[in-house]
XYZ file of C-alpha atoms in Angstrom:
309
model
C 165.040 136.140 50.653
C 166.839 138.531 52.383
C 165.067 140.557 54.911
C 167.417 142.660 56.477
C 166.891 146.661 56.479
C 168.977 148.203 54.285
C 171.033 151.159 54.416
C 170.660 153.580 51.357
C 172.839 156.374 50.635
C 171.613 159.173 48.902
C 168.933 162.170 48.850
C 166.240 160.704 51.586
C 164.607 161.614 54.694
C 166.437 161.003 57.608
C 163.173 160.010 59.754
C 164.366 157.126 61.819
C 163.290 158.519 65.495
C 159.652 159.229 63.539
C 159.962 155.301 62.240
C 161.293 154.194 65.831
C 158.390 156.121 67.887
C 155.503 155.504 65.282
C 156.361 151.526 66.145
C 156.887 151.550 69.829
C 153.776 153.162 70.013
C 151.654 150.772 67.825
C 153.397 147.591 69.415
C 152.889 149.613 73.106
C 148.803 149.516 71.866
C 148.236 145.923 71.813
C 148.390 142.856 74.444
C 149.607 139.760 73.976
C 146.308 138.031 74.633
C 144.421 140.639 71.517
C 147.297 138.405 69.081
C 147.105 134.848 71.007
C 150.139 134.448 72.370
C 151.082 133.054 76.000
C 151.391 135.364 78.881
C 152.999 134.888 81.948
C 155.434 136.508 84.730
C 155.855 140.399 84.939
C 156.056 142.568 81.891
C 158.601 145.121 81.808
C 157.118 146.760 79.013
C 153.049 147.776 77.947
C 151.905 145.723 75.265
C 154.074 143.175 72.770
C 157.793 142.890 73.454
C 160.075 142.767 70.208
C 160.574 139.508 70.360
C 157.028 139.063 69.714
C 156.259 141.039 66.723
C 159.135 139.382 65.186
C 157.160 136.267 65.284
C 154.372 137.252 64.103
C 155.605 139.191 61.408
C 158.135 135.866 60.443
C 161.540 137.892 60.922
C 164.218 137.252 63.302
C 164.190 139.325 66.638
C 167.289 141.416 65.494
C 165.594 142.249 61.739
C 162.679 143.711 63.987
C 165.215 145.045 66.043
C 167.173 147.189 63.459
C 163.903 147.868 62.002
C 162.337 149.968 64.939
C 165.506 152.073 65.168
C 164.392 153.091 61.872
C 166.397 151.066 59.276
C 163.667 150.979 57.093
C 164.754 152.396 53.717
C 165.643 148.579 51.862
C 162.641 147.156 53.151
C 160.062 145.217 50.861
C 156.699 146.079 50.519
C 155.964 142.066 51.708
C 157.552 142.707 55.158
C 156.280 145.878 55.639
C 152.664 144.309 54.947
C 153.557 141.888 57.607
C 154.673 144.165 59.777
C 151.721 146.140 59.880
C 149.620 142.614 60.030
C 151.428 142.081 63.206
C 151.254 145.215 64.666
C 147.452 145.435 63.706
C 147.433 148.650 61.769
C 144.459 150.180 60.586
C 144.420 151.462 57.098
C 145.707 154.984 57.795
C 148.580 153.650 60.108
C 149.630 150.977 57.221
C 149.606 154.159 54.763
C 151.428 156.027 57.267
C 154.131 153.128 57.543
C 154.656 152.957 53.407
C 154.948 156.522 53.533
C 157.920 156.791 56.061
C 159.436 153.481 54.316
C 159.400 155.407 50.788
C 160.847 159.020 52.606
C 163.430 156.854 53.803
C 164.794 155.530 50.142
C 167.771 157.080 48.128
C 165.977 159.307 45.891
C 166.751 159.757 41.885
C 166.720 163.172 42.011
C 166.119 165.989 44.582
C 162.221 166.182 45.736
C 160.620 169.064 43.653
C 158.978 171.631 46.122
C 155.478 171.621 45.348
C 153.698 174.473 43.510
C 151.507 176.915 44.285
C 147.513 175.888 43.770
C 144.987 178.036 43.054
C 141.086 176.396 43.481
C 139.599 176.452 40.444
C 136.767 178.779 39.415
C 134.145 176.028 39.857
C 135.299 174.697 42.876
C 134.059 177.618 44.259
C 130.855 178.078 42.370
C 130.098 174.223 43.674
C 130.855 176.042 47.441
C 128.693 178.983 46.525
C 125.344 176.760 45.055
C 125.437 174.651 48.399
C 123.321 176.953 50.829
C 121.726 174.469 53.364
C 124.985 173.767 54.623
C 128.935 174.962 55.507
C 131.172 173.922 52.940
C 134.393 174.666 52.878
C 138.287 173.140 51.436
C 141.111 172.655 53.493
C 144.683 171.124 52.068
C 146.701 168.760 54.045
C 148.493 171.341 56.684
C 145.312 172.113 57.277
C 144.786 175.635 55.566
C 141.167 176.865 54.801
C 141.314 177.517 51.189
C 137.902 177.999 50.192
C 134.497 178.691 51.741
C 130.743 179.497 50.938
C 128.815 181.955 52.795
C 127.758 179.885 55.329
C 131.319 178.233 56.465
C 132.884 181.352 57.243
C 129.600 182.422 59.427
C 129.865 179.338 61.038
C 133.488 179.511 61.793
C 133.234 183.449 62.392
C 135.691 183.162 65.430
C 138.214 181.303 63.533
C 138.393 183.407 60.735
C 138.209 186.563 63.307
C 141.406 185.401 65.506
C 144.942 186.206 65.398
C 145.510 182.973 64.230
C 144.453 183.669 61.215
C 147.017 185.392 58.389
C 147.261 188.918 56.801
C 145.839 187.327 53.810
C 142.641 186.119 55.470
C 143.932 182.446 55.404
C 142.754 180.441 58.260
C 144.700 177.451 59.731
C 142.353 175.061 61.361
C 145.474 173.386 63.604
C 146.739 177.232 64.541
C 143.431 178.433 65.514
C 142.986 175.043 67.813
C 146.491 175.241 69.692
C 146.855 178.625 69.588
C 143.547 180.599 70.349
C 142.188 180.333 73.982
C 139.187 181.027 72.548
C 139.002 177.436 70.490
C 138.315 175.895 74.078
C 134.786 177.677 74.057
C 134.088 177.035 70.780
C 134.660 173.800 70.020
C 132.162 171.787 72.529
C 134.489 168.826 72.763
C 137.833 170.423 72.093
C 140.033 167.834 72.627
C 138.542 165.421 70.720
C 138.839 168.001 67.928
C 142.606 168.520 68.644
C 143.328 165.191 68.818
C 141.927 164.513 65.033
C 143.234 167.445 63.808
C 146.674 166.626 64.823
C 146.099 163.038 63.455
C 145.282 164.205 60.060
C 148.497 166.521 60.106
C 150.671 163.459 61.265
C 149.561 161.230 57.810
C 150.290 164.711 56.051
C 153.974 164.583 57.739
C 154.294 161.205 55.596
C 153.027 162.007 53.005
C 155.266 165.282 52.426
C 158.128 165.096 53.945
C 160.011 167.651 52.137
C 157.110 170.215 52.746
C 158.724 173.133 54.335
C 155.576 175.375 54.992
C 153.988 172.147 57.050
C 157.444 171.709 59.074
C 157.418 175.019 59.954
C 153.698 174.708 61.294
C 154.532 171.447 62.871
C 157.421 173.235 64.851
C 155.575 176.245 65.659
C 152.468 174.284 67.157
C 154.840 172.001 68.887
C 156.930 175.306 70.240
C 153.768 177.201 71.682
C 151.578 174.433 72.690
C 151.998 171.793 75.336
C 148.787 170.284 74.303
C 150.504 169.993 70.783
C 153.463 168.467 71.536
C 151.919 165.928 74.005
C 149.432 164.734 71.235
C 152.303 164.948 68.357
C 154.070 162.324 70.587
C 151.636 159.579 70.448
C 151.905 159.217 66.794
C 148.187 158.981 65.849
C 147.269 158.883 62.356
C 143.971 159.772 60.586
C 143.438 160.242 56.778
C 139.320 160.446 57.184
C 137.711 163.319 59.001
C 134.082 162.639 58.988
C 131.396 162.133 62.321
C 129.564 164.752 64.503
C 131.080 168.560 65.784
C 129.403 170.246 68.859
C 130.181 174.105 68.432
C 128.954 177.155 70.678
C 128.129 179.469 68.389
C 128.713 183.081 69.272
C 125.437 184.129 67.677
C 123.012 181.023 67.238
C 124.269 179.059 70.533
C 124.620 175.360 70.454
C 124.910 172.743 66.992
C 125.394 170.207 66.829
C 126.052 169.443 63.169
C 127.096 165.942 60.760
C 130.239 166.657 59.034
C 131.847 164.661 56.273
C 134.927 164.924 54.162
C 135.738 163.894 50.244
C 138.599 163.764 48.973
C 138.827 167.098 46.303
C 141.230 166.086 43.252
C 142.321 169.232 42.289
C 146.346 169.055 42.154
C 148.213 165.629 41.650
C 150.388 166.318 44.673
C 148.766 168.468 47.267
C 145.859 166.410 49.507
C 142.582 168.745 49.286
C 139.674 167.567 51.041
C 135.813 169.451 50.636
C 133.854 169.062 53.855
C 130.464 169.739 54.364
C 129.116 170.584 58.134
C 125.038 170.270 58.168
C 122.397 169.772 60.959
C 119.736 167.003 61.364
C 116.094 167.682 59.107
C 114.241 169.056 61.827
C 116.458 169.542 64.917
C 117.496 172.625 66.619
C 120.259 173.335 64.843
C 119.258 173.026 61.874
C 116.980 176.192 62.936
C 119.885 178.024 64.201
C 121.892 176.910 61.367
C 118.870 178.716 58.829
C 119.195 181.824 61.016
C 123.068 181.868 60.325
C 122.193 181.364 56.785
C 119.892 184.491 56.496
C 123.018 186.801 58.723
C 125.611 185.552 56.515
C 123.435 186.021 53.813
C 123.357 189.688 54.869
C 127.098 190.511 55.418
C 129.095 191.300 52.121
C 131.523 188.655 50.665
C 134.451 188.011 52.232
C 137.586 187.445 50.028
C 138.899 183.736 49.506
C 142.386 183.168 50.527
C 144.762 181.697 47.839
C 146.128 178.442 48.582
C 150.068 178.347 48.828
C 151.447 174.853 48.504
C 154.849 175.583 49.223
């Protein structure tokens, strides 16, 4: 079989420097003695050389080769599989991988931009009958699409800053990078930041023709050092679930479970419900049931409409 990267012509992605850094980094990530093989002398480089994924992924040193320079397009799905067995990819970075393999192929026809969504009617009224906890939507660049009551309370400082548009659409990535005050808000900010950027990067593969998240990709990495630093290490996440400290302006501390399903409400566009709510009993779940009674007092707040340009 022939396993050598092709080189297709036609309407694709020219990602090769996003192929060649996503695979240094992953073969940078793990030592020879994590995949058994034989160390000795001084290493010039961290982690496996080449020459060593090549073996365990059963290609020739120069097929690897070629391959991290981002010839990628021709490859099969069995030596990308191997690849990514070699390289010890989790399940989000093997996604990742297929996706930039599949930009990177001659397309039949030019990539349709993808159309606006609106959130259906009871989408929302599912937000609105959930009142012991914030619910909210997001899509894949990260936009806030919908919210109950209690989300936007929660999140008052996002949905108060600059960051946020002229149509009351909130960017969770924008309001991270770009509002000093995210530092205060979120307890353990960088951990935050460094998810959020994750789940943008598997977005990146999975829409590479998406203009609106290019745009917020070059804006972030324009205006933010800490962006660009964290867009460099090529971290992918396609889960977001696990616990979020916040400093509430009103109630103080929480310290709240948060969990994300996937929302299938448009065959192309990623939309994902989360649901942020405090242990039975705790302090924050008392401070959480005092933001529930002021956001139950402050009138309703417009939802954004979700553009999925």
């Amino acid at each position: 079989m022939d396993h050598r990267p092709g080189n297709p012509t036609g309407n694709r992605t020219d990602n090769r420097t996003e192929i060649r850094d996503f695979l240094a980094s992953r073969r940078a990530k793990i030592t020879p003695e994590q995949v058994g093989l034989p160390t000795s002398g001084r290493r010039r480089v961290p982690g496996l050389r080449r020459e060593e994924v090549a073996v365990l992924a059963g290609v020739s040193t120069e097929w690897y080769t070629r391959l991290e320079k981002g010839h990628i397009g021709g490859v099969s799905e069995e030596v990308l599989h191997a690849v990514a067995q070699a390289l010890q990819l989790d399940e989000a970075e093997r996604t990742y991988l297929f996706d930039l393999a599949r930009a990177a192929r001659p397309a039949q026809r030019t990539p349709s931009r993808r159309k606006n969504v609106e959130i259906p009617g009871p989408v929302q009224w599912l937000l609105d009958s959930v009142t012991l906890s914030a619910a909210f939507v997001r899509n894949g660049r990260m936009d806030v699409v919908a919210t109950n009551p209690l989300a936007r309370a929660l999140h008052a400082p996002m949905f108060a800053s600059d960051t946020t548009d002229s149509h009351g659409c909130a960017n969770i990535a924008r309001y991270h990078f770009l509002d000093p005050g995210a530092h205060h808000f979120f307890v353990n900010w960088e951990a935050a930041a460094h998810a959020t950027v994750a789940l943008l990067r598997a977005e990146a593969g999975r829409e590479p023709h998406d203009r609106a998240l290019r745009e917020l990709i070059g804006e972030l990495s324009t205006l933010s050092p800490e962006f660009r630093t964290m867009w460099a290490a090529h971290d992918v996440r396609t889960r977001h679930d696990g616990i979020k400290r916040l400093q509430h302006p009103e109630v103080g501390r929480l310290e709240l479970t948060y969990q994300s399903l996937e929302l299938p409400v448009s065959h192309r566009a990623v939309h994902d419900l989360t649901f942020y709510t405090a242990e039975p009993g705790s302090t924050s779940e008392d401070r959480l049931k005092l933001l529930t009674s002021l956001a139950a007092s402050q009138p309703r707040a417009t939802e954004p409409t979700d553009q999925l340009r």
